[in-house]
PDB file of C-alpha atoms and ligand atoms in Angstrom:
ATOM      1  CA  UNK A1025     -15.418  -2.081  -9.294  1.00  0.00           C
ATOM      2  CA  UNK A1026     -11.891  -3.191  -8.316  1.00  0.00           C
ATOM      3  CA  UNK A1027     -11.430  -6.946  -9.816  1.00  0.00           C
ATOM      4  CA  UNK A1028     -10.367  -9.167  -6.495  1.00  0.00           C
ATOM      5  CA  UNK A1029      -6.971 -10.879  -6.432  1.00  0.00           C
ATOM      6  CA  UNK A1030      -5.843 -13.846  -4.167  1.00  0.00           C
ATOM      7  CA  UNK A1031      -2.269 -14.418  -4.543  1.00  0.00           C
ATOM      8  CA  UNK A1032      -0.205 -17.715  -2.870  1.00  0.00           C
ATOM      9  CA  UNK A1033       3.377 -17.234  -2.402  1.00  0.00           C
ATOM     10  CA  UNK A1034       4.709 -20.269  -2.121  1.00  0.00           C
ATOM     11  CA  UNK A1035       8.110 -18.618  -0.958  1.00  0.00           C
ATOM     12  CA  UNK A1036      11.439 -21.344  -0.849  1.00  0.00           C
ATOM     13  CA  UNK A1037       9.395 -24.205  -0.779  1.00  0.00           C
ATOM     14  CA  UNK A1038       8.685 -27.355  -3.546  1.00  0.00           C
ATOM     15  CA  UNK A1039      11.038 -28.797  -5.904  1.00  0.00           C
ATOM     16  CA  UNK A1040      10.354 -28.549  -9.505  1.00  0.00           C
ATOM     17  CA  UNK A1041       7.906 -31.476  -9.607  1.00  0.00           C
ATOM     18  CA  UNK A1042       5.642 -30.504  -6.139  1.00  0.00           C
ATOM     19  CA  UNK A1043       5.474 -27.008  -7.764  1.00  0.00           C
ATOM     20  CA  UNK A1044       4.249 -28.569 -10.919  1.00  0.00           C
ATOM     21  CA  UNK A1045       1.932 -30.815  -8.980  1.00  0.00           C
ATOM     22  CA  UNK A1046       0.342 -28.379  -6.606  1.00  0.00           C
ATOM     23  CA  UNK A1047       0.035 -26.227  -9.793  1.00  0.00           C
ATOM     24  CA  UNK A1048      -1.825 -28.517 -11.713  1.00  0.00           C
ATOM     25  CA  UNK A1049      -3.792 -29.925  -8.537  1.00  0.00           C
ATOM     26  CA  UNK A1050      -4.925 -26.395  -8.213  1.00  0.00           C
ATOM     27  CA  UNK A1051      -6.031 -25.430 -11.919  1.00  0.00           C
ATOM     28  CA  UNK A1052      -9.171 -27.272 -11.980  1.00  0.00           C
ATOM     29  CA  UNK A1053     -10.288 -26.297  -7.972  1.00  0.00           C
ATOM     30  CA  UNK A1054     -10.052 -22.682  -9.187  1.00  0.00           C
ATOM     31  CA  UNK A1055     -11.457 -23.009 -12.924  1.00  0.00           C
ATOM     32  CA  UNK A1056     -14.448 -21.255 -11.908  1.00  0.00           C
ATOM     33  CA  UNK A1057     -13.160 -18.568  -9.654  1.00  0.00           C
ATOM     34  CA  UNK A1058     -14.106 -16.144 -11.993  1.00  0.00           C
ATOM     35  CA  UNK A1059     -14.606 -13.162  -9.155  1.00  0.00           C
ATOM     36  CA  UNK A1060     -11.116 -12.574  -8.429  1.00  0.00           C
ATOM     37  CA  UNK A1061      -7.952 -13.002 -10.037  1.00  0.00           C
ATOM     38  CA  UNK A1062      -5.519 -16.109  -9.399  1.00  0.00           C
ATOM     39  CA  UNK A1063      -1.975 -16.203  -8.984  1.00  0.00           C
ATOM     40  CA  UNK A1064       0.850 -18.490  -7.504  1.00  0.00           C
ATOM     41  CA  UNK A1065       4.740 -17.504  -6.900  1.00  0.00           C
ATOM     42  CA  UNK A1066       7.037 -20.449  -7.001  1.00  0.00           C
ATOM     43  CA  UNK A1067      10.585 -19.972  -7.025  1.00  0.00           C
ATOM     44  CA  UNK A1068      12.363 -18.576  -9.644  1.00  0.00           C
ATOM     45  CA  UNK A1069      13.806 -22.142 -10.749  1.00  0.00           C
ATOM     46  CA  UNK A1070       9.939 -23.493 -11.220  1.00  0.00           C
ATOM     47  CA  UNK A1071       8.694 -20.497 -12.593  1.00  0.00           C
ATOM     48  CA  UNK A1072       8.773 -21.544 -16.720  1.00  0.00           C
ATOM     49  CA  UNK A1073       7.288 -25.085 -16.111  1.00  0.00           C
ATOM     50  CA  UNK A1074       4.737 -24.033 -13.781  1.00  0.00           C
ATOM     51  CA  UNK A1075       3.553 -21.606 -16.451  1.00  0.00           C
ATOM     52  CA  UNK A1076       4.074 -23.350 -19.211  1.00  0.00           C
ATOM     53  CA  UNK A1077       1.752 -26.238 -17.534  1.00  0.00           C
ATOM     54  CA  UNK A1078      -0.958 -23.780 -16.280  1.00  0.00           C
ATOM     55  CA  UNK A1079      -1.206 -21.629 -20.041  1.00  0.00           C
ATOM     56  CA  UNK A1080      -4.554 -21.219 -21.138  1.00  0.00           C
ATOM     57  CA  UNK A1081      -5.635 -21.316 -17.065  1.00  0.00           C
ATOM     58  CA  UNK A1082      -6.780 -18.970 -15.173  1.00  0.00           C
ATOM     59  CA  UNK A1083      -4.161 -18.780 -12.946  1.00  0.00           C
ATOM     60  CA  UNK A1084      -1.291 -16.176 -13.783  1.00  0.00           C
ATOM     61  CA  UNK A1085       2.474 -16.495 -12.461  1.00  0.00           C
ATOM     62  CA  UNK A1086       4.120 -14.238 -10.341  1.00  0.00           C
ATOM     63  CA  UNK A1087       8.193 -14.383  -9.266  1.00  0.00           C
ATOM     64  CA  UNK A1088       8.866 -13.629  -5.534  1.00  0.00           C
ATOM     65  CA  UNK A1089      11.901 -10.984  -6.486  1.00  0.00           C
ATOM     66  CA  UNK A1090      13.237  -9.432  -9.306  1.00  0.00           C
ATOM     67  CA  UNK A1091      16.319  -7.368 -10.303  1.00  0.00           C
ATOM     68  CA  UNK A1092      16.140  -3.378 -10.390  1.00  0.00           C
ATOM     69  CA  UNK A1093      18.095  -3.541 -14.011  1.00  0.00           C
ATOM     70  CA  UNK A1094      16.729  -4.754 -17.638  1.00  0.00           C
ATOM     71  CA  UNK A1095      19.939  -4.772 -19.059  1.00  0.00           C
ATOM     72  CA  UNK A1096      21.401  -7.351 -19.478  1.00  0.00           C
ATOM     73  CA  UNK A1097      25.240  -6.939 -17.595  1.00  0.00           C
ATOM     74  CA  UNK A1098      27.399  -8.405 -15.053  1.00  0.00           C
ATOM     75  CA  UNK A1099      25.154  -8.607 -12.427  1.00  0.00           C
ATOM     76  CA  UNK A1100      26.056 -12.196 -10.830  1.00  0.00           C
ATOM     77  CA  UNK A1101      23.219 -14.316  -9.414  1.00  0.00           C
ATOM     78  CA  UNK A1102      20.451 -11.790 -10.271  1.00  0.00           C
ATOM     79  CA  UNK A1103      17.149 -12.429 -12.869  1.00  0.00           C
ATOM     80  CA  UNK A1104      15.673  -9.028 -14.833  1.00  0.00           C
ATOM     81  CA  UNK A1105      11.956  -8.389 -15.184  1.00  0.00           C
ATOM     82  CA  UNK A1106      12.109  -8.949 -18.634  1.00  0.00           C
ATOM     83  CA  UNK A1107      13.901 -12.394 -18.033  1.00  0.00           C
ATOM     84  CA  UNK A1108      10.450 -13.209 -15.603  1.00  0.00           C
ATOM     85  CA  UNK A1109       8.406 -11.721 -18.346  1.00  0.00           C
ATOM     86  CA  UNK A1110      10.306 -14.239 -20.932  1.00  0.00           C
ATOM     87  CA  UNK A1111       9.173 -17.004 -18.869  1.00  0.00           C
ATOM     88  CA  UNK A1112       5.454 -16.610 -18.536  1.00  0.00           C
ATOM     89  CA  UNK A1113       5.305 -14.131 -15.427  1.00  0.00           C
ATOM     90  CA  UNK A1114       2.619 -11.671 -15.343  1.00  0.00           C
ATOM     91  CA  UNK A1115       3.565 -10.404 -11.940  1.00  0.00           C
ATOM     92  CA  UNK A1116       6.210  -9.851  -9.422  1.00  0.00           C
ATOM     93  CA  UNK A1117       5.910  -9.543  -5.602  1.00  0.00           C
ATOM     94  CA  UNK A1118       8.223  -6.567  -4.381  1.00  0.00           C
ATOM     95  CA  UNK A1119       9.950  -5.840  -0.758  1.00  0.00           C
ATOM     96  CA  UNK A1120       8.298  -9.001   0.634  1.00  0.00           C
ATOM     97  CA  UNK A1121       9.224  -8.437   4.271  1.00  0.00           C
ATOM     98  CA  UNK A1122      11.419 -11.489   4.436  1.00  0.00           C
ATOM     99  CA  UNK A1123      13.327  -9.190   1.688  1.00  0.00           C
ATOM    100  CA  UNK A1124      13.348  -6.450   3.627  1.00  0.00           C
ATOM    101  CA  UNK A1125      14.266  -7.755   7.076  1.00  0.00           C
ATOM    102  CA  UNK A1126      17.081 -10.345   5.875  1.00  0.00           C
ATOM    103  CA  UNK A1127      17.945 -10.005   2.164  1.00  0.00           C
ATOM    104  CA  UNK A1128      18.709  -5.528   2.689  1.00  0.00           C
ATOM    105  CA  UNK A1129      15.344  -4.472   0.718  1.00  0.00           C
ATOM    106  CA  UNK A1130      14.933  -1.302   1.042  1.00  0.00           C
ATOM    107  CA  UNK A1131      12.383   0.962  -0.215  1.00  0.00           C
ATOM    108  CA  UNK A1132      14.684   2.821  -2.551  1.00  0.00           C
ATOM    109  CA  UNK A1133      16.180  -0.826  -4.179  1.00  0.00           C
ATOM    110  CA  UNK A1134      11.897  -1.525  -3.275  1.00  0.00           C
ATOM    111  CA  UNK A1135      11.391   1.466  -6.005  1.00  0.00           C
ATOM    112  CA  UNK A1136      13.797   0.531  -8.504  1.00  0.00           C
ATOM    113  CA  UNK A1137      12.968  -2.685  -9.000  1.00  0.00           C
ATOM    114  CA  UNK A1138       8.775  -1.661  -9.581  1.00  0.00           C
ATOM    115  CA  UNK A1139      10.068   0.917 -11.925  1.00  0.00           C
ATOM    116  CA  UNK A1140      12.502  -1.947 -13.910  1.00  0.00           C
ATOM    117  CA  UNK A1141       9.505  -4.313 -13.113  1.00  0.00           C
ATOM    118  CA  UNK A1142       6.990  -2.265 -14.791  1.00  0.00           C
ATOM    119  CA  UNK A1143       8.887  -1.575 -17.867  1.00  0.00           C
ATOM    120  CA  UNK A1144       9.621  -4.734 -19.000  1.00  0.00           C
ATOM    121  CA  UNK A1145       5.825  -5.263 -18.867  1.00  0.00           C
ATOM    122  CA  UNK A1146       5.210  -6.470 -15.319  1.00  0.00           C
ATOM    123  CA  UNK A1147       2.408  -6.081 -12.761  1.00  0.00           C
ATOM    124  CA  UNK A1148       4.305  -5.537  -9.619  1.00  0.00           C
ATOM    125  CA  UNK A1149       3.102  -6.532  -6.143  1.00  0.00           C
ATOM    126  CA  UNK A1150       4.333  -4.310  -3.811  1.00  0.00           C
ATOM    127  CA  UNK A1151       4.670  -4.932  -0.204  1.00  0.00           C
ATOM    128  CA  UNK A1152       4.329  -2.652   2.711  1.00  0.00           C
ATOM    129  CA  UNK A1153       3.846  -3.685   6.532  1.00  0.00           C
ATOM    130  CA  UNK A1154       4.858  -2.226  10.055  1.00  0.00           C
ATOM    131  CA  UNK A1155       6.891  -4.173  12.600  1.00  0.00           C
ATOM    132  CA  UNK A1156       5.460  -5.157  15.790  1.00  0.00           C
ATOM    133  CA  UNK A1157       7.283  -2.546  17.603  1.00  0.00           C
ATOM    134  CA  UNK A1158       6.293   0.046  15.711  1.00  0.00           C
ATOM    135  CA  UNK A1159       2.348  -1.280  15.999  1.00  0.00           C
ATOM    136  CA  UNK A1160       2.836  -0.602  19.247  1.00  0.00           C
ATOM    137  CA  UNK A1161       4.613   2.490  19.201  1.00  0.00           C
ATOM    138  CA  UNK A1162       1.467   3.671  17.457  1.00  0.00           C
ATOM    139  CA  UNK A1163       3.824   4.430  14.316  1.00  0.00           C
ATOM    140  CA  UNK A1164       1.709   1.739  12.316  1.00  0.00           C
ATOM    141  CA  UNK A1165       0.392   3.964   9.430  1.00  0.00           C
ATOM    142  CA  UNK A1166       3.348   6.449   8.918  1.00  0.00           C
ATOM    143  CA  UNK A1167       5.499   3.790   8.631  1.00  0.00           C
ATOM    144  CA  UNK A1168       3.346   2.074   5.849  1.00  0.00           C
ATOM    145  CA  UNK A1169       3.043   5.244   4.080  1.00  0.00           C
ATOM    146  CA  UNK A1170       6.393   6.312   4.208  1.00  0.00           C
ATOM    147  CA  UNK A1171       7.359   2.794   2.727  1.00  0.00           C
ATOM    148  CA  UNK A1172       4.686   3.753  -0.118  1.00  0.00           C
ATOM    149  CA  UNK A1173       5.852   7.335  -0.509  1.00  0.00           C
ATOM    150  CA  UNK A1174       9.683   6.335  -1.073  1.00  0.00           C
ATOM    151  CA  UNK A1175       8.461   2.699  -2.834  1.00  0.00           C
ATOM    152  CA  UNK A1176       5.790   4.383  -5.446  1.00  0.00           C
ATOM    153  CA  UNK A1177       8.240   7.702  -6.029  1.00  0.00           C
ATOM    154  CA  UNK A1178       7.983   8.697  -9.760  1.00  0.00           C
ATOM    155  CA  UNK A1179       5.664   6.594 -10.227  1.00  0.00           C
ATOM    156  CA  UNK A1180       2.731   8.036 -13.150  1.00  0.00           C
ATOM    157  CA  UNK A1181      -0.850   7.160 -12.825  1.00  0.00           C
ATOM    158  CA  UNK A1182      -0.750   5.080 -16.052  1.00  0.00           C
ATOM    159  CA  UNK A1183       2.246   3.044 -13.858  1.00  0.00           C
ATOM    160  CA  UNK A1184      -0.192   2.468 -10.852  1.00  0.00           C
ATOM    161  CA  UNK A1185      -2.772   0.940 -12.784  1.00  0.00           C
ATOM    162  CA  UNK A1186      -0.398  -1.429 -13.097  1.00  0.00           C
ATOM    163  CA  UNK A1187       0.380  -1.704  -9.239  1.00  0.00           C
ATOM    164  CA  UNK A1188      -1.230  -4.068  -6.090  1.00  0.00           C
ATOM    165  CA  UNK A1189      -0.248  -3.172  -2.921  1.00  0.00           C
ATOM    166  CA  UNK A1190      -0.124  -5.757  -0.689  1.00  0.00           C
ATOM    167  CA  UNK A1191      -0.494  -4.995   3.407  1.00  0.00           C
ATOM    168  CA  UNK A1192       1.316  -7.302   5.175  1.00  0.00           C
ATOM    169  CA  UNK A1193       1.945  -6.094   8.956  1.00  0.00           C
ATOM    170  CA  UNK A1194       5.302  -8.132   9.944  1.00  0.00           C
ATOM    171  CA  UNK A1195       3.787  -9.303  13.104  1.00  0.00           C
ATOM    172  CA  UNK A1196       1.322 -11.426  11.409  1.00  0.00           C
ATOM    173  CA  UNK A1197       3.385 -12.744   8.451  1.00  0.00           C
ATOM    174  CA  UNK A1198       3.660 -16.370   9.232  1.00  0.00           C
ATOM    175  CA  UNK A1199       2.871 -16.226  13.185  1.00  0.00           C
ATOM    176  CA  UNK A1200      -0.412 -17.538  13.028  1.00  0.00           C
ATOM    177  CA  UNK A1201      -1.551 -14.010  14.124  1.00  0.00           C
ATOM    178  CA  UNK A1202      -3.806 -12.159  12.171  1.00  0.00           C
ATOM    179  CA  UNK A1203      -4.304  -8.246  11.747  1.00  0.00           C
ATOM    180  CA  UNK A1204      -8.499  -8.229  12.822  1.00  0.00           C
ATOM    181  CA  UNK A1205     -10.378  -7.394  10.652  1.00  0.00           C
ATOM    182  CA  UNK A1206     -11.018  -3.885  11.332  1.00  0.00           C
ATOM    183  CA  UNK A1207      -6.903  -3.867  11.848  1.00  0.00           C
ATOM    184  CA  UNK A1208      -7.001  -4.456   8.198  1.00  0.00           C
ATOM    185  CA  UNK A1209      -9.553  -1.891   7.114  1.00  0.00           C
ATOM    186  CA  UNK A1210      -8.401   0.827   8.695  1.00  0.00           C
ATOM    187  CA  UNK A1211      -4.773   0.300   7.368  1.00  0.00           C
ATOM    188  CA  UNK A1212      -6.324  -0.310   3.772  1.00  0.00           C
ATOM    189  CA  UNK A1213      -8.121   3.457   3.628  1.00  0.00           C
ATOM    190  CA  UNK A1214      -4.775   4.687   5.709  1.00  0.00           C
ATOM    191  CA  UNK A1215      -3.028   3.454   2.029  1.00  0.00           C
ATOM    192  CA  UNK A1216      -5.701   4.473  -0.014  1.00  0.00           C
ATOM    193  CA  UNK A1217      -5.380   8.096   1.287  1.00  0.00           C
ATOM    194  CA  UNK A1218      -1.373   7.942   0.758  1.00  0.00           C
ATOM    195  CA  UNK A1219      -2.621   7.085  -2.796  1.00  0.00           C
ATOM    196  CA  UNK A1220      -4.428   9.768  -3.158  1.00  0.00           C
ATOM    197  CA  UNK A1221      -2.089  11.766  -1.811  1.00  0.00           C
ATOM    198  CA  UNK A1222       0.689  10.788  -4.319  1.00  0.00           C
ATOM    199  CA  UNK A1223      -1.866  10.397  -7.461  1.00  0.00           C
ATOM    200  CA  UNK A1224      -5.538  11.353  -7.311  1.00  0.00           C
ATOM    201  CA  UNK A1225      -8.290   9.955  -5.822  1.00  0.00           C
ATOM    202  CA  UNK A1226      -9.486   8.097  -8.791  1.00  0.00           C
ATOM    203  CA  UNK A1227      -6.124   5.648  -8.912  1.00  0.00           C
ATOM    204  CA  UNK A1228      -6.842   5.059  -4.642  1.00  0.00           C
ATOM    205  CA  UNK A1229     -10.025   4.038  -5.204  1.00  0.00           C
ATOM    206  CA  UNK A1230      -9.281   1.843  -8.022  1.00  0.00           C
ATOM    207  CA  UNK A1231      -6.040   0.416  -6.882  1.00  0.00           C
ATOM    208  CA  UNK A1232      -6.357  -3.046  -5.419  1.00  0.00           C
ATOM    209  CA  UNK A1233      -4.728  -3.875  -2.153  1.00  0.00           C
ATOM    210  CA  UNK A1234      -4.751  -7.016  -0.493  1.00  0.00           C
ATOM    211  CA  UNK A1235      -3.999  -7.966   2.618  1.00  0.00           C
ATOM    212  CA  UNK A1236      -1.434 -10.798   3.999  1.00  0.00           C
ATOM    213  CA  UNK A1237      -0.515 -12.430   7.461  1.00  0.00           C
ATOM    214  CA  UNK A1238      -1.514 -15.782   8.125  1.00  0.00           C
ATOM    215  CA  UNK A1239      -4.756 -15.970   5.872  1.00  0.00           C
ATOM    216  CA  UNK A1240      -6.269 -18.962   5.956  1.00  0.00           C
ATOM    217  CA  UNK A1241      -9.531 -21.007   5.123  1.00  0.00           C
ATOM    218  CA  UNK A1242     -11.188 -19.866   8.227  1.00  0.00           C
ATOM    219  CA  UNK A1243     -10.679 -16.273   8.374  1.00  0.00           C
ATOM    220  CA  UNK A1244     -10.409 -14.995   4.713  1.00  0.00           C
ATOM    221  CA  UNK A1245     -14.136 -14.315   4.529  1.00  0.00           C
ATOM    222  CA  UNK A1246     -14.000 -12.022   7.445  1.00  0.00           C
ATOM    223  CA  UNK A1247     -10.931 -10.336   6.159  1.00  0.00           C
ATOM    224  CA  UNK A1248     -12.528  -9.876   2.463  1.00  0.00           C
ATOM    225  CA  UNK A1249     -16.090  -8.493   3.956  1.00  0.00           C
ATOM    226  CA  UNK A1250     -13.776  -5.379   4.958  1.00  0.00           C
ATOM    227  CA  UNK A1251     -14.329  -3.129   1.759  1.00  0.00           C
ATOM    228  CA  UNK A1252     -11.254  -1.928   1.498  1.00  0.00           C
ATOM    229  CA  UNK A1253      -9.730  -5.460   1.546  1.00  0.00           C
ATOM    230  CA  UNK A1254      -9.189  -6.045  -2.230  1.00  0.00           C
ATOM    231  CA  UNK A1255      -7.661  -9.823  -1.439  1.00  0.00           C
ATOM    232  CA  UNK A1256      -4.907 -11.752   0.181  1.00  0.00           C
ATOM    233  CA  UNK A1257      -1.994 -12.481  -0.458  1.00  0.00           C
ATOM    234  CA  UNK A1258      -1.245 -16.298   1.178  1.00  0.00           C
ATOM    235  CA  UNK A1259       2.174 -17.544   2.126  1.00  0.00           C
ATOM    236  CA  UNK A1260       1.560 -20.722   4.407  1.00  0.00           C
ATOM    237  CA  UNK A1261      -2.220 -21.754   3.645  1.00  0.00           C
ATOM    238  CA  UNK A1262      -0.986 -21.450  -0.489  1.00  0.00           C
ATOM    239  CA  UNK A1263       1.061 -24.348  -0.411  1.00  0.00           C
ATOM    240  CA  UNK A1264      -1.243 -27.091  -0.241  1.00  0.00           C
ATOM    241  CA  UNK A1265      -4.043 -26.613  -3.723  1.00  0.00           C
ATOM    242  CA  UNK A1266      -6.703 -28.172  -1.577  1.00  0.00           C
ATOM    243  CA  UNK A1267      -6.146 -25.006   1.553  1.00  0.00           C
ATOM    244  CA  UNK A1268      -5.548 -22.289  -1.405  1.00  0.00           C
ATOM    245  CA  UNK A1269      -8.679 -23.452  -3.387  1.00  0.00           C
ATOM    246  CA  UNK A1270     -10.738 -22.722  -0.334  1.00  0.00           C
ATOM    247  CA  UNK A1271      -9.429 -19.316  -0.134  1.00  0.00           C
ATOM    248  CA  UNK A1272      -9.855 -18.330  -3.419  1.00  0.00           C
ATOM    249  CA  UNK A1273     -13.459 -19.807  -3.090  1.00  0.00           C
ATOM    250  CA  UNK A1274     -13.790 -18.337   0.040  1.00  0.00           C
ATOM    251  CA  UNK A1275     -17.530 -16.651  -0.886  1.00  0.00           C
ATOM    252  CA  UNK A1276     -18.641 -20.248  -2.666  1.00  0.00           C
TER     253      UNK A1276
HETATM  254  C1  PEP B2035       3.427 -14.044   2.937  1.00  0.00           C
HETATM  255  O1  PEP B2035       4.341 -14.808   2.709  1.00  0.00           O
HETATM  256  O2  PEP B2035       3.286 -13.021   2.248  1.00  0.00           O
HETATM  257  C2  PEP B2035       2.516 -14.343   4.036  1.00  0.00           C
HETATM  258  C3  PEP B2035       1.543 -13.492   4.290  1.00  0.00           C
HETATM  259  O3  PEP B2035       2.735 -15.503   4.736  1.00  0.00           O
HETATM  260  P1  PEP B2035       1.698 -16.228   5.725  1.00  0.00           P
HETATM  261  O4  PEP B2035       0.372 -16.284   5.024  1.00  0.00           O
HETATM  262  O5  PEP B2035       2.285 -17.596   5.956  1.00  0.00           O
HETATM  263  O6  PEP B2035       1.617 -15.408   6.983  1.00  0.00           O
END
């Protein structure tokens, strides 16, 4: 039985204090969520207080980036895994597609960094998604598993226990349009089969993916009813605790 997850990334928004707020305005709306697994993002800069303020929750911290080296070295304006790890982060979200598309992600940088992630004792979120062009093109699902075939490389099965993939189809990331349902399904076994491919059935069906693109109060129960939809992960509809609670409690 894969354990749900609903993540919020709360991308470059909220100074320190509206990330501590919405934090702790969210903590008790989500005490009971006991059927899935909670986690925010805030930026790097809010990342200690907000955990610090939600220990002993059940809400867990993620970072939205991370550097592909644990060493520490002259690597100017970057943060290691183990620094996110040193500040309360149980996760980190990988190749976002705002990373890809205008910060140079690639998947090979994409596989670096889960590698560094995962040895300093991360859970990395990785992100995969097609562009609207290529939708159309009907290149949808060998572009998402070629990003998971270059992005998971070398990866062992003891490292993808450790692994969410997150769908996120760049055409619906913060559009207002969502992947239907059935859009979402059929994309989730088309990743579980690249699984397989790479590792063994047992990991794909046990790996959680979750799906992202303009979730929101009114459509995540549709989305979740899909059973390969393992839970969202939210950008827009995360940063108010009142719109996120209702997601998480989207069965309640
Ligand atoms: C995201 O940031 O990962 C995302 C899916 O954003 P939104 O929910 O706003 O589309």
């Amino acid at each position: 039985m894969r354990k749900r997850v609903i993540a919020g990334n709360w991308k470059m928004y909220k100074l320190l204090a509206q990330a501590v707020d919405t934090a702790l305005e969210l903590k008790p709306l989500v005490a009971n969520a006991n059927h899935c697994e909670v986690i925010v993002a805030p930026v790097f800069t809010a990342l200690k207080t907000v955990s610090d303020r939600l220990e002993g929750s059940n809400i867990k911290v993620a970072a939205q980036n991370c550097a592909a080296q644990n060493d520490f070295g002259a690597h100017t304006g970057e943060i290691a895994p183990i620094m996110l790890k040193d500040v309360g982060c149980s996760y980190v979200i990988i190749g976002h597609s705002e990373r890809r598309q205008f910060y140079g992600e690639t998947d090979a940088s994409v596989n670096q960094k889960t590698k560094a992630a995962l040895a300093a004792g991360l859970a990395a979120i990785v992100c995969v998604g097609e562009m609207l062009a290529e939708r159309e093109a009907g290149n949808a699902e060998a572009v998402v598993q070629a990003q998971l075939k270059s992005g998971l490389e070398g990866l062992t099965v003891a490292d993808m226990e450790r692994i969410i993939i997150a769908y996120e189809p760049v055409w619906a990331i913060g559009t207002g349009k969502t992947a239907s349902p059935e859009q979402a399904q059929d994309m989730h076994v088309a990743v579980r089969k690249t699984v397989a491919s790479m590792h063994g059935r047992d990991i794909a069906d046990r790996v959680r993916i979750l799906y992202g693109g303009s979730v929101k109060p009114d459509n995540i129960a549709s989305i979740m009813a899909q059973p390969d939809v393992d839970g969202a992960l939210v950008g827009g509809a995360s940063l108010e605790a009142e719109s996120f609670a209702r997601i998480v409690n989207f069965d309640r």
